[in-house]
Amino acid sequence: MERVSEVKEKDFLKNVIEDNVIQKERIRENILNKEYKKEVIPMKKKLYMAASIVLVFLIVFATYAYVDAKEYKEAVLFLNEIGIQEGMLSRSEAKKVYKDIKSGSFDEPVTNAVLTKVAENYGLNVENQGPEEIYATIRTYNMLTYTKRISSEDVLKIDKGMTYKDIIKLLGETKDIGTIDEHVLMYVVDGTKLLYLKFSDEDEVCQRTGKELLDTLVNAVQDQKDKNTFNAIVINKSKNHVFLSCPTYELFDSIYLIIDDKTEIVFEDGTKATVNDIEGEVIATFTGGIRESYPPQANAKKIVIKR
């Protein structure tokens, strides 16, 4: 009996020891698992934080790049209108000059330098003038000589009821071929057509929509083989001259043609016509010699009136 009791006691102690070992092993595994999870969670947080920082950086960079590209495009378009061609200034200088002029400050030395250069290229005398005065001189010159090129989409942005001042801001300044009493602004649309805006005061309201204005466009394709012959629009006329607009012609964009006894005036079908019949679209031929003036002048050899 004592032997059996000893065996049972030993088995009991053995089981207790084994249970303790198993329990300790479980406790150790639990501790190790908890430590592992503690290490994994901070690592995931670090990865998420790093990814978030990179994403924010990319968004900021993309936004900056978009704004920078937009500002540069606006600067180039504006500067081109006053004769400052792309390449005359670096990217940063172009934006600096654009902001300097648009703000009315004219404080940047590069602004004065580039405006002076443009004025010299035009042959303008700007001696003893400051940058703001030089800019005004260039603008006046461009209004006499520069015909702005725009697209049909630009014209469609015009709303009925806009003042001509607002339309000019929208489309940009262009050549005024009008008289003292009436402005006649001329725009080249899509490279082949002309838009004329006539008004007495910039505060006048335009009574047409952009779509309606597109219906008034005049064909300006130059398809004549003779280099001294061109398609044009009659702006005004008198007994001995006619003032023509031809902004897509390579030699000049407007001209006074002197009419004399040698000038042949006919309709498109060959029927003879007179000075009084000259209006609308014409095909004009000049003798070849162009007088240096603005607008230039030449003798009219032949004028064909399109019916």
PDB file of C-alpha atoms in Angstrom:
ATOM      1  CA  MET A   1       0.000   0.000   0.000  1.00  0.00           C
ATOM      2  CA  GLU A   2       2.823   2.362   0.869  1.00  0.00           C
ATOM      3  CA  ARG A   3       4.461   1.604  -2.479  1.00  0.00           C
ATOM      4  CA  VAL A   4       1.324   2.488  -4.371  1.00  0.00           C
ATOM      5  CA  SER A   5       0.990   5.731  -2.446  1.00  0.00           C
ATOM      6  CA  GLU A   6       4.571   6.707  -3.252  1.00  0.00           C
ATOM      7  CA  VAL A   7       3.966   6.084  -6.946  1.00  0.00           C
ATOM      8  CA  LYS A   8       0.839   8.185  -6.959  1.00  0.00           C
ATOM      9  CA  GLU A   9       2.602  10.964  -5.084  1.00  0.00           C
ATOM     10  CA  LYS A  10       5.464  10.964  -7.582  1.00  0.00           C
ATOM     11  CA  ASP A  11       3.028  11.055 -10.514  1.00  0.00           C
ATOM     12  CA  PHE A  12       1.199  13.865  -8.875  1.00  0.00           C
ATOM     13  CA  LEU A  13       4.396  15.901  -8.378  1.00  0.00           C
ATOM     14  CA  LYS A  14       5.474  15.139 -11.938  1.00  0.00           C
ATOM     15  CA  ASN A  15       2.171  16.365 -13.300  1.00  0.00           C
ATOM     16  CA  VAL A  16       2.389  19.511 -11.227  1.00  0.00           C
ATOM     17  CA  ILE A  17       5.895  20.220 -12.470  1.00  0.00           C
ATOM     18  CA  GLU A  18       4.889  19.587 -16.081  1.00  0.00           C
ATOM     19  CA  ASP A  19       1.852  21.802 -15.686  1.00  0.00           C
ATOM     20  CA  ASN A  20       4.043  24.544 -14.255  1.00  0.00           C
ATOM     21  CA  VAL A  21       6.494  24.241 -17.136  1.00  0.00           C
ATOM     22  CA  ILE A  22       3.671  24.369 -19.688  1.00  0.00           C
ATOM     23  CA  GLN A  23       2.118  27.351 -17.942  1.00  0.00           C
ATOM     24  CA  LYS A  24       5.466  29.192 -17.833  1.00  0.00           C
ATOM     25  CA  GLU A  25       5.991  28.488 -21.543  1.00  0.00           C
ATOM     26  CA  ARG A  26       2.586  29.901 -22.350  1.00  0.00           C
ATOM     27  CA  ILE A  27       3.312  32.968 -20.239  1.00  0.00           C
ATOM     28  CA  ARG A  28       6.658  33.445 -22.040  1.00  0.00           C
ATOM     29  CA  GLU A  29       4.991  33.115 -25.455  1.00  0.00           C
ATOM     30  CA  ASN A  30       2.329  35.622 -24.478  1.00  0.00           C
ATOM     31  CA  ILE A  31       4.972  38.095 -23.339  1.00  0.00           C
ATOM     32  CA  LEU A  32       6.964  37.629 -26.543  1.00  0.00           C
ATOM     33  CA  ASN A  33       3.847  38.077 -28.681  1.00  0.00           C
ATOM     34  CA  LYS A  34       2.939  41.263 -26.858  1.00  0.00           C
ATOM     35  CA  GLU A  35       6.440  42.645 -27.328  1.00  0.00           C
ATOM     36  CA  TYR A  36       6.313  41.796 -31.050  1.00  0.00           C
ATOM     37  CA  LYS A  37       2.988  43.537 -31.455  1.00  0.00           C
ATOM     38  CA  LYS A  38       4.364  46.581 -29.644  1.00  0.00           C
ATOM     39  CA  GLU A  39       7.192  46.703 -32.179  1.00  0.00           C
ATOM     40  CA  VAL A  40       4.938  46.125 -35.219  1.00  0.00           C
ATOM     41  CA  ILE A  41       2.367  48.810 -34.382  1.00  0.00           C
ATOM     42  CA  PRO A  42       4.893  51.684 -34.115  1.00  0.00           C
ATOM     43  CA  MET A  43       6.527  50.538 -37.368  1.00  0.00           C
ATOM     44  CA  LYS A  44       3.168  50.694 -39.191  1.00  0.00           C
ATOM     45  CA  LYS A  45       2.549  54.127 -37.732  1.00  0.00           C
ATOM     46  CA  LYS A  46       5.933  55.290 -38.968  1.00  0.00           C
ATOM     47  CA  LEU A  47       5.225  53.970 -42.460  1.00  0.00           C
ATOM     48  CA  TYR A  48       1.817  55.679 -42.537  1.00  0.00           C
ATOM     49  CA  MET A  49       3.333  58.945 -41.342  1.00  0.00           C
ATOM     50  CA  ALA A  50       6.097  58.768 -43.936  1.00  0.00           C
ATOM     51  CA  ALA A  51       3.602  58.060 -46.716  1.00  0.00           C
ATOM     52  CA  SER A  52       1.419  60.961 -45.552  1.00  0.00           C
ATOM     53  CA  ILE A  53       4.366  63.348 -45.552  1.00  0.00           C
ATOM     54  CA  VAL A  54       5.347  62.276 -49.071  1.00  0.00           C
ATOM     55  CA  LEU A  55       1.741  62.686 -50.262  1.00  0.00           C
ATOM     56  CA  VAL A  56       1.489  66.189 -48.775  1.00  0.00           C
ATOM     57  CA  PHE A  57       4.808  67.120 -50.372  1.00  0.00           C
ATOM     58  CA  LEU A  58       3.635  65.869 -53.781  1.00  0.00           C
ATOM     59  CA  ILE A  59       0.362  67.813 -53.506  1.00  0.00           C
ATOM     60  CA  VAL A  60       2.183  71.006 -52.519  1.00  0.00           C
ATOM     61  CA  PHE A  61       4.730  70.558 -55.303  1.00  0.00           C
ATOM     62  CA  ALA A  62       2.039  69.850 -57.919  1.00  0.00           C
ATOM     63  CA  THR A  63       0.058  72.910 -56.802  1.00  0.00           C
ATOM     64  CA  TYR A  64       3.148  75.102 -56.950  1.00  0.00           C
ATOM     65  CA  ALA A  65       4.065  73.763 -60.398  1.00  0.00           C
ATOM     66  CA  TYR A  66       0.536  74.438 -61.689  1.00  0.00           C
ATOM     67  CA  VAL A  67       0.455  77.990 -60.306  1.00  0.00           C
ATOM     68  CA  ASP A  68       3.969  78.676 -61.589  1.00  0.00           C
ATOM     69  CA  ALA A  69       3.113  77.418 -65.092  1.00  0.00           C
ATOM     70  CA  LYS A  70      -0.106  79.459 -65.125  1.00  0.00           C
ATOM     71  CA  GLU A  71       1.691  82.637 -64.015  1.00  0.00           C
ATOM     72  CA  TYR A  72       4.439  82.140 -66.590  1.00  0.00           C
ATOM     73  CA  LYS A  73       1.929  81.586 -69.407  1.00  0.00           C
ATOM     74  CA  GLU A  74       0.072  84.770 -68.438  1.00  0.00           C
ATOM     75  CA  ALA A  75       3.359  86.652 -68.295  1.00  0.00           C
ATOM     76  CA  VAL A  76       4.478  85.449 -71.740  1.00  0.00           C
ATOM     77  CA  LEU A  77       1.150  86.350 -73.369  1.00  0.00           C
ATOM     78  CA  PHE A  78       1.160  89.805 -71.807  1.00  0.00           C
ATOM     79  CA  LEU A  79       4.811  90.539 -72.613  1.00  0.00           C
ATOM     80  CA  ASN A  80       4.436  89.340 -76.209  1.00  0.00           C
ATOM     81  CA  GLU A  81       1.763  91.970 -76.725  1.00  0.00           C
ATOM     82  CA  ILE A  82       4.255  94.746 -75.995  1.00  0.00           C
ATOM     83  CA  GLY A  83       7.094  93.293 -78.041  1.00  0.00           C
ATOM     84  CA  ILE A  84       8.942  91.362 -75.320  1.00  0.00           C
ATOM     85  CA  GLN A  85       9.382  88.034 -77.057  1.00  0.00           C
ATOM     86  CA  GLU A  86       9.881  84.721 -75.281  1.00  0.00           C
ATOM     87  CA  GLY A  87      13.613  84.215 -74.852  1.00  0.00           C
ATOM     88  CA  MET A  88      14.459  87.856 -74.164  1.00  0.00           C
ATOM     89  CA  LEU A  89      14.017  87.150 -70.452  1.00  0.00           C
ATOM     90  CA  SER A  90      14.529  84.143 -68.219  1.00  0.00           C
ATOM     91  CA  ARG A  91      11.485  82.470 -66.711  1.00  0.00           C
ATOM     92  CA  SER A  92      11.898  84.230 -63.364  1.00  0.00           C
ATOM     93  CA  GLU A  93      12.616  87.589 -65.033  1.00  0.00           C
ATOM     94  CA  ALA A  94       9.513  87.302 -67.222  1.00  0.00           C
ATOM     95  CA  LYS A  95       7.282  86.779 -64.179  1.00  0.00           C
ATOM     96  CA  LYS A  96       9.051  89.574 -62.314  1.00  0.00           C
ATOM     97  CA  VAL A  97       8.622  92.085 -65.159  1.00  0.00           C
ATOM     98  CA  TYR A  98       4.995  91.023 -65.667  1.00  0.00           C
ATOM     99  CA  LYS A  99       4.125  91.587 -61.992  1.00  0.00           C
ATOM    100  CA  ASP A 100       6.095  94.848 -61.930  1.00  0.00           C
ATOM    101  CA  ILE A 101       4.197  96.300 -64.894  1.00  0.00           C
ATOM    102  CA  LYS A 102       0.766  94.951 -63.944  1.00  0.00           C
ATOM    103  CA  SER A 103       1.081  96.350 -60.419  1.00  0.00           C
ATOM    104  CA  GLY A 104       2.107  99.749 -61.807  1.00  0.00           C
ATOM    105  CA  SER A 105       5.262  99.773 -59.679  1.00  0.00           C
ATOM    106  CA  PHE A 106       7.978  99.823 -62.384  1.00  0.00           C
ATOM    107  CA  ASP A 107      10.603  99.341 -59.666  1.00  0.00           C
ATOM    108  CA  GLU A 108      12.602  96.437 -61.102  1.00  0.00           C
ATOM    109  CA  PRO A 109      15.806  97.357 -63.006  1.00  0.00           C
ATOM    110  CA  VAL A 110      15.149  94.502 -65.455  1.00  0.00           C
ATOM    111  CA  THR A 111      11.803  96.126 -66.353  1.00  0.00           C
ATOM    112  CA  ASN A 112      13.484  99.376 -67.365  1.00  0.00           C
ATOM    113  CA  ALA A 113      16.183  97.517 -69.292  1.00  0.00           C
ATOM    114  CA  VAL A 114      13.853  95.324 -71.353  1.00  0.00           C
ATOM    115  CA  LEU A 115      11.359  98.136 -72.077  1.00  0.00           C
ATOM    116  CA  THR A 116      14.209 100.334 -73.293  1.00  0.00           C
ATOM    117  CA  LYS A 117      15.419  97.489 -75.520  1.00  0.00           C
ATOM    118  CA  VAL A 118      11.954  97.019 -77.052  1.00  0.00           C
ATOM    119  CA  ALA A 119      11.600 100.755 -77.668  1.00  0.00           C
ATOM    120  CA  GLU A 120      14.973 100.815 -79.420  1.00  0.00           C
ATOM    121  CA  ASN A 121      13.939  97.848 -81.577  1.00  0.00           C
ATOM    122  CA  TYR A 122      10.859  99.815 -82.623  1.00  0.00           C
ATOM    123  CA  GLY A 123      12.972 102.870 -83.393  1.00  0.00           C
ATOM    124  CA  LEU A 124      11.257 104.933 -80.702  1.00  0.00           C
ATOM    125  CA  ASN A 125      13.030 107.829 -79.017  1.00  0.00           C
ATOM    126  CA  VAL A 126      12.656 107.285 -75.269  1.00  0.00           C
ATOM    127  CA  GLU A 127      15.642 109.284 -74.078  1.00  0.00           C
ATOM    128  CA  ASN A 128      15.181 110.695 -70.553  1.00  0.00           C
ATOM    129  CA  GLN A 129      11.980 108.673 -70.078  1.00  0.00           C
ATOM    130  CA  GLY A 130      11.311 106.496 -67.058  1.00  0.00           C
ATOM    131  CA  PRO A 131      10.076 102.886 -67.375  1.00  0.00           C
ATOM    132  CA  GLU A 132       6.410 103.858 -66.922  1.00  0.00           C
ATOM    133  CA  GLU A 133       6.662 106.492 -69.668  1.00  0.00           C
ATOM    134  CA  ILE A 134       8.491 104.051 -71.959  1.00  0.00           C
ATOM    135  CA  TYR A 135       5.737 101.482 -71.393  1.00  0.00           C
ATOM    136  CA  ALA A 136       3.071 104.067 -72.308  1.00  0.00           C
ATOM    137  CA  THR A 137       5.006 104.971 -75.467  1.00  0.00           C
ATOM    138  CA  ILE A 138       5.253 101.302 -76.498  1.00  0.00           C
ATOM    139  CA  ARG A 139       1.545 100.761 -75.853  1.00  0.00           C
ATOM    140  CA  THR A 140       0.642 103.753 -78.001  1.00  0.00           C
ATOM    141  CA  TYR A 141       2.907 102.490 -80.769  1.00  0.00           C
ATOM    142  CA  ASN A 142       1.372  99.005 -80.612  1.00  0.00           C
ATOM    143  CA  MET A 143      -2.156 100.394 -80.792  1.00  0.00           C
ATOM    144  CA  LEU A 144      -1.147 102.000 -84.080  1.00  0.00           C
ATOM    145  CA  THR A 145       0.721  99.055 -85.548  1.00  0.00           C
ATOM    146  CA  TYR A 146      -0.096  95.765 -83.800  1.00  0.00           C
ATOM    147  CA  THR A 147      -3.108  93.648 -84.747  1.00  0.00           C
ATOM    148  CA  LYS A 148      -3.917  91.173 -81.972  1.00  0.00           C
ATOM    149  CA  ARG A 149      -4.444  87.554 -82.979  1.00  0.00           C
ATOM    150  CA  ILE A 150      -7.179  85.709 -81.105  1.00  0.00           C
ATOM    151  CA  SER A 151      -9.309  82.573 -81.487  1.00  0.00           C
ATOM    152  CA  SER A 152     -13.017  81.943 -82.011  1.00  0.00           C
ATOM    153  CA  GLU A 153     -13.150  80.649 -78.433  1.00  0.00           C
ATOM    154  CA  ASP A 154     -11.960  84.062 -77.222  1.00  0.00           C
ATOM    155  CA  VAL A 155     -14.774  85.806 -79.105  1.00  0.00           C
ATOM    156  CA  LEU A 156     -17.370  83.416 -77.652  1.00  0.00           C
ATOM    157  CA  LYS A 157     -16.457  84.672 -74.163  1.00  0.00           C
ATOM    158  CA  ILE A 158     -17.988  88.060 -74.990  1.00  0.00           C
ATOM    159  CA  ASP A 159     -21.399  88.556 -73.383  1.00  0.00           C
ATOM    160  CA  LYS A 160     -24.099  90.878 -74.630  1.00  0.00           C
ATOM    161  CA  GLY A 161     -24.106  93.998 -72.455  1.00  0.00           C
ATOM    162  CA  MET A 162     -20.343  94.105 -71.843  1.00  0.00           C
ATOM    163  CA  THR A 163     -18.696  97.492 -72.284  1.00  0.00           C
ATOM    164  CA  TYR A 164     -16.047  97.790 -74.957  1.00  0.00           C
ATOM    165  CA  LYS A 165     -13.566  98.579 -72.210  1.00  0.00           C
ATOM    166  CA  ASP A 166     -14.251  95.148 -70.682  1.00  0.00           C
ATOM    167  CA  ILE A 167     -14.075  93.503 -74.107  1.00  0.00           C
ATOM    168  CA  ILE A 168     -10.641  95.053 -74.682  1.00  0.00           C
ATOM    169  CA  LYS A 169      -9.499  93.706 -71.310  1.00  0.00           C
ATOM    170  CA  LEU A 170     -10.794  90.281 -72.334  1.00  0.00           C
ATOM    171  CA  LEU A 171      -9.318  90.141 -75.835  1.00  0.00           C
ATOM    172  CA  GLY A 172      -6.276  92.374 -75.335  1.00  0.00           C
ATOM    173  CA  GLU A 173      -5.286  95.669 -76.885  1.00  0.00           C
ATOM    174  CA  THR A 174      -5.052  95.797 -80.645  1.00  0.00           C
ATOM    175  CA  LYS A 175      -4.740  98.165 -83.537  1.00  0.00           C
ATOM    176  CA  ASP A 176      -7.262 101.002 -83.748  1.00  0.00           C
ATOM    177  CA  ILE A 177      -7.837 101.960 -87.383  1.00  0.00           C
ATOM    178  CA  GLY A 178     -10.660 104.358 -86.609  1.00  0.00           C
ATOM    179  CA  THR A 179     -10.936 108.123 -86.730  1.00  0.00           C
ATOM    180  CA  ILE A 180     -11.098 110.867 -84.116  1.00  0.00           C
ATOM    181  CA  ASP A 181     -14.849 110.363 -83.742  1.00  0.00           C
ATOM    182  CA  GLU A 182     -15.026 106.570 -83.998  1.00  0.00           C
ATOM    183  CA  HIS A 183     -12.813 103.726 -82.808  1.00  0.00           C
ATOM    184  CA  VAL A 184     -12.451 100.714 -85.081  1.00  0.00           C
ATOM    185  CA  LEU A 185     -10.566  97.917 -83.334  1.00  0.00           C
ATOM    186  CA  MET A 186      -9.309  95.108 -85.520  1.00  0.00           C
ATOM    187  CA  TYR A 187      -8.547  91.524 -84.442  1.00  0.00           C
ATOM    188  CA  VAL A 188      -7.299  88.580 -86.505  1.00  0.00           C
ATOM    189  CA  VAL A 189      -9.427  85.537 -85.607  1.00  0.00           C
ATOM    190  CA  ASP A 190      -8.056  82.009 -86.152  1.00  0.00           C
ATOM    191  CA  GLY A 191      -5.413  83.463 -88.471  1.00  0.00           C
ATOM    192  CA  THR A 192      -7.731  83.875 -91.462  1.00  0.00           C
ATOM    193  CA  LYS A 193     -10.630  86.137 -90.455  1.00  0.00           C
ATOM    194  CA  LEU A 194     -11.086  89.657 -89.133  1.00  0.00           C
ATOM    195  CA  LEU A 195     -13.228  90.998 -86.328  1.00  0.00           C
ATOM    196  CA  TYR A 196     -14.023  94.718 -86.293  1.00  0.00           C
ATOM    197  CA  LEU A 197     -15.387  96.444 -83.195  1.00  0.00           C
ATOM    198  CA  LYS A 198     -16.747  99.942 -83.801  1.00  0.00           C
ATOM    199  CA  PHE A 199     -17.650 102.369 -80.996  1.00  0.00           C
ATOM    200  CA  SER A 200     -17.300 106.020 -80.001  1.00  0.00           C
ATOM    201  CA  ASP A 201     -16.568 105.530 -76.302  1.00  0.00           C
ATOM    202  CA  GLU A 202     -15.095 102.580 -74.390  1.00  0.00           C
ATOM    203  CA  ASP A 203     -17.948 102.775 -71.881  1.00  0.00           C
ATOM    204  CA  GLU A 204     -20.476 102.010 -74.603  1.00  0.00           C
ATOM    205  CA  VAL A 205     -22.260  98.665 -74.302  1.00  0.00           C
ATOM    206  CA  CYS A 206     -21.881  95.974 -76.959  1.00  0.00           C
ATOM    207  CA  GLN A 207     -25.306  94.834 -78.164  1.00  0.00           C
ATOM    208  CA  ARG A 208     -24.098  91.496 -79.551  1.00  0.00           C
ATOM    209  CA  THR A 209     -23.086  88.189 -78.053  1.00  0.00           C
ATOM    210  CA  GLY A 210     -19.812  86.518 -78.947  1.00  0.00           C
ATOM    211  CA  LYS A 211     -21.684  84.068 -81.157  1.00  0.00           C
ATOM    212  CA  GLU A 212     -23.334  86.945 -83.035  1.00  0.00           C
ATOM    213  CA  LEU A 213     -19.974  88.672 -83.465  1.00  0.00           C
ATOM    214  CA  LEU A 214     -18.564  85.515 -85.063  1.00  0.00           C
ATOM    215  CA  ASP A 215     -21.195  85.926 -87.776  1.00  0.00           C
ATOM    216  CA  THR A 216     -19.664  89.322 -88.642  1.00  0.00           C
ATOM    217  CA  LEU A 217     -16.150  87.970 -89.286  1.00  0.00           C
ATOM    218  CA  VAL A 218     -14.603  88.963 -92.597  1.00  0.00           C
ATOM    219  CA  ASN A 219     -12.485  86.574 -94.651  1.00  0.00           C
ATOM    220  CA  ALA A 220      -8.831  87.644 -94.677  1.00  0.00           C
ATOM    221  CA  VAL A 221      -7.079  84.773 -96.460  1.00  0.00           C
ATOM    222  CA  GLN A 222      -4.267  86.012 -98.691  1.00  0.00           C
ATOM    223  CA  ASP A 223      -4.332  83.760-101.759  1.00  0.00           C
ATOM    224  CA  GLN A 224      -3.059  86.117-104.467  1.00  0.00           C
ATOM    225  CA  LYS A 225      -0.032  84.969-106.482  1.00  0.00           C
ATOM    226  CA  ASP A 226       1.190  88.465-107.364  1.00  0.00           C
ATOM    227  CA  LYS A 227       3.248  89.788-104.430  1.00  0.00           C
ATOM    228  CA  ASN A 228       1.866  93.304-104.981  1.00  0.00           C
ATOM    229  CA  THR A 229      -1.752  92.094-104.901  1.00  0.00           C
ATOM    230  CA  PHE A 230      -3.654  91.451-101.690  1.00  0.00           C
ATOM    231  CA  ASN A 231      -7.148  90.990-100.258  1.00  0.00           C
ATOM    232  CA  ALA A 232      -8.364  93.858 -98.109  1.00  0.00           C
ATOM    233  CA  ILE A 233     -11.291  95.553 -96.397  1.00  0.00           C
ATOM    234  CA  VAL A 234     -12.210  99.160 -97.158  1.00  0.00           C
ATOM    235  CA  ILE A 235     -12.064 101.311 -94.025  1.00  0.00           C
ATOM    236  CA  ASN A 236     -12.742 104.671 -95.628  1.00  0.00           C
ATOM    237  CA  LYS A 237     -12.238 106.452 -98.936  1.00  0.00           C
ATOM    238  CA  SER A 238     -12.149 109.859-100.572  1.00  0.00           C
ATOM    239  CA  LYS A 239     -11.990 111.124-104.127  1.00  0.00           C
ATOM    240  CA  ASN A 240      -8.296 110.378-104.538  1.00  0.00           C
ATOM    241  CA  HIS A 241      -7.421 107.675-102.020  1.00  0.00           C
ATOM    242  CA  VAL A 242      -8.748 104.609-100.231  1.00  0.00           C
ATOM    243  CA  PHE A 243      -7.675 103.340 -96.810  1.00  0.00           C
ATOM    244  CA  LEU A 244      -7.479  99.530 -96.724  1.00  0.00           C
ATOM    245  CA  SER A 245      -7.100  97.031 -93.899  1.00  0.00           C
ATOM    246  CA  CYS A 246      -5.132  93.826 -94.592  1.00  0.00           C
ATOM    247  CA  PRO A 247      -3.612  92.493 -91.325  1.00  0.00           C
ATOM    248  CA  THR A 248      -2.815  89.042 -92.756  1.00  0.00           C
ATOM    249  CA  TYR A 249      -0.798  90.462 -95.670  1.00  0.00           C
ATOM    250  CA  GLU A 250       2.954  89.970 -95.261  1.00  0.00           C
ATOM    251  CA  LEU A 251       4.175  93.455 -96.296  1.00  0.00           C
ATOM    252  CA  PHE A 252       1.856  95.649 -94.199  1.00  0.00           C
ATOM    253  CA  ASP A 253      -1.434  95.401 -92.325  1.00  0.00           C
ATOM    254  CA  SER A 254      -3.049  98.609 -93.622  1.00  0.00           C
ATOM    255  CA  ILE A 255      -2.284 101.101 -96.369  1.00  0.00           C
ATOM    256  CA  TYR A 256      -3.420 104.299 -98.045  1.00  0.00           C
ATOM    257  CA  LEU A 257      -3.665 103.662-101.782  1.00  0.00           C
ATOM    258  CA  ILE A 258      -3.533 106.786-103.915  1.00  0.00           C
ATOM    259  CA  ILE A 259      -6.063 106.713-106.770  1.00  0.00           C
ATOM    260  CA  ASP A 260      -5.278 108.586-109.985  1.00  0.00           C
ATOM    261  CA  ASP A 261      -6.247 108.486-113.665  1.00  0.00           C
ATOM    262  CA  LYS A 262      -4.107 105.384-114.203  1.00  0.00           C
ATOM    263  CA  THR A 263      -5.886 103.336-111.507  1.00  0.00           C
ATOM    264  CA  GLU A 264      -8.143 100.623-112.910  1.00  0.00           C
ATOM    265  CA  ILE A 265     -11.329 100.141-110.879  1.00  0.00           C
ATOM    266  CA  VAL A 266     -13.583  97.192-111.765  1.00  0.00           C
ATOM    267  CA  PHE A 267     -16.064  94.788-110.249  1.00  0.00           C
ATOM    268  CA  GLU A 268     -15.126  91.125-109.891  1.00  0.00           C
ATOM    269  CA  ASP A 269     -16.890  90.250-113.163  1.00  0.00           C
ATOM    270  CA  GLY A 270     -14.793  92.819-115.058  1.00  0.00           C
ATOM    271  CA  THR A 271     -17.434  95.540-115.254  1.00  0.00           C
ATOM    272  CA  LYS A 272     -15.996  99.041-114.892  1.00  0.00           C
ATOM    273  CA  ALA A 273     -16.582 100.847-111.597  1.00  0.00           C
ATOM    274  CA  THR A 274     -15.771 104.200-109.975  1.00  0.00           C
ATOM    275  CA  VAL A 275     -14.319 105.379-106.674  1.00  0.00           C
ATOM    276  CA  ASN A 276     -17.851 105.700-105.320  1.00  0.00           C
ATOM    277  CA  ASP A 277     -18.353 101.949-105.830  1.00  0.00           C
ATOM    278  CA  ILE A 278     -15.352 100.977-103.712  1.00  0.00           C
ATOM    279  CA  GLU A 279     -16.572  99.381-100.475  1.00  0.00           C
ATOM    280  CA  GLY A 280     -16.520  96.130 -98.529  1.00  0.00           C
ATOM    281  CA  GLU A 281     -14.020  93.512 -99.671  1.00  0.00           C
ATOM    282  CA  VAL A 282     -11.588  94.312-102.484  1.00  0.00           C
ATOM    283  CA  ILE A 283      -8.567  92.854-104.241  1.00  0.00           C
ATOM    284  CA  ALA A 284      -5.992  95.619-104.516  1.00  0.00           C
ATOM    285  CA  THR A 285      -2.798  95.886-106.550  1.00  0.00           C
ATOM    286  CA  PHE A 286      -0.220  98.632-106.006  1.00  0.00           C
ATOM    287  CA  THR A 287       2.523  99.765-108.369  1.00  0.00           C
ATOM    288  CA  GLY A 288       5.367  98.532-106.204  1.00  0.00           C
ATOM    289  CA  GLY A 289       6.847 101.571-104.499  1.00  0.00           C
ATOM    290  CA  ILE A 290       5.808 101.987-100.844  1.00  0.00           C
ATOM    291  CA  ARG A 291       6.282 105.356 -99.151  1.00  0.00           C
ATOM    292  CA  GLU A 292       7.779 105.155 -95.679  1.00  0.00           C
ATOM    293  CA  SER A 293       5.057 106.444 -93.379  1.00  0.00           C
ATOM    294  CA  TYR A 294       2.516 104.983 -91.032  1.00  0.00           C
ATOM    295  CA  PRO A 295       0.209 103.819 -92.366  1.00  0.00           C
ATOM    296  CA  PRO A 296       2.306 103.302 -95.513  1.00  0.00           C
ATOM    297  CA  GLN A 297       1.231 104.808 -98.818  1.00  0.00           C
ATOM    298  CA  ALA A 298       1.427 103.553-102.395  1.00  0.00           C
ATOM    299  CA  ASN A 299      -0.153 104.200-105.775  1.00  0.00           C
ATOM    300  CA  ALA A 300      -3.110 101.995-106.653  1.00  0.00           C
ATOM    301  CA  LYS A 301      -2.665 100.113-109.925  1.00  0.00           C
ATOM    302  CA  LYS A 302      -5.926  98.157-109.812  1.00  0.00           C
ATOM    303  CA  ILE A 303      -8.829  97.703-107.415  1.00  0.00           C
ATOM    304  CA  VAL A 304     -11.278  94.834-107.879  1.00  0.00           C
ATOM    305  CA  ILE A 305     -14.527  95.220-105.927  1.00  0.00           C
ATOM    306  CA  LYS A 306     -16.029  91.956-104.690  1.00  0.00           C
ATOM    307  CA  ARG A 307     -19.816  91.901-104.975  1.00  0.00           C
TER     308      ARG A 307
END
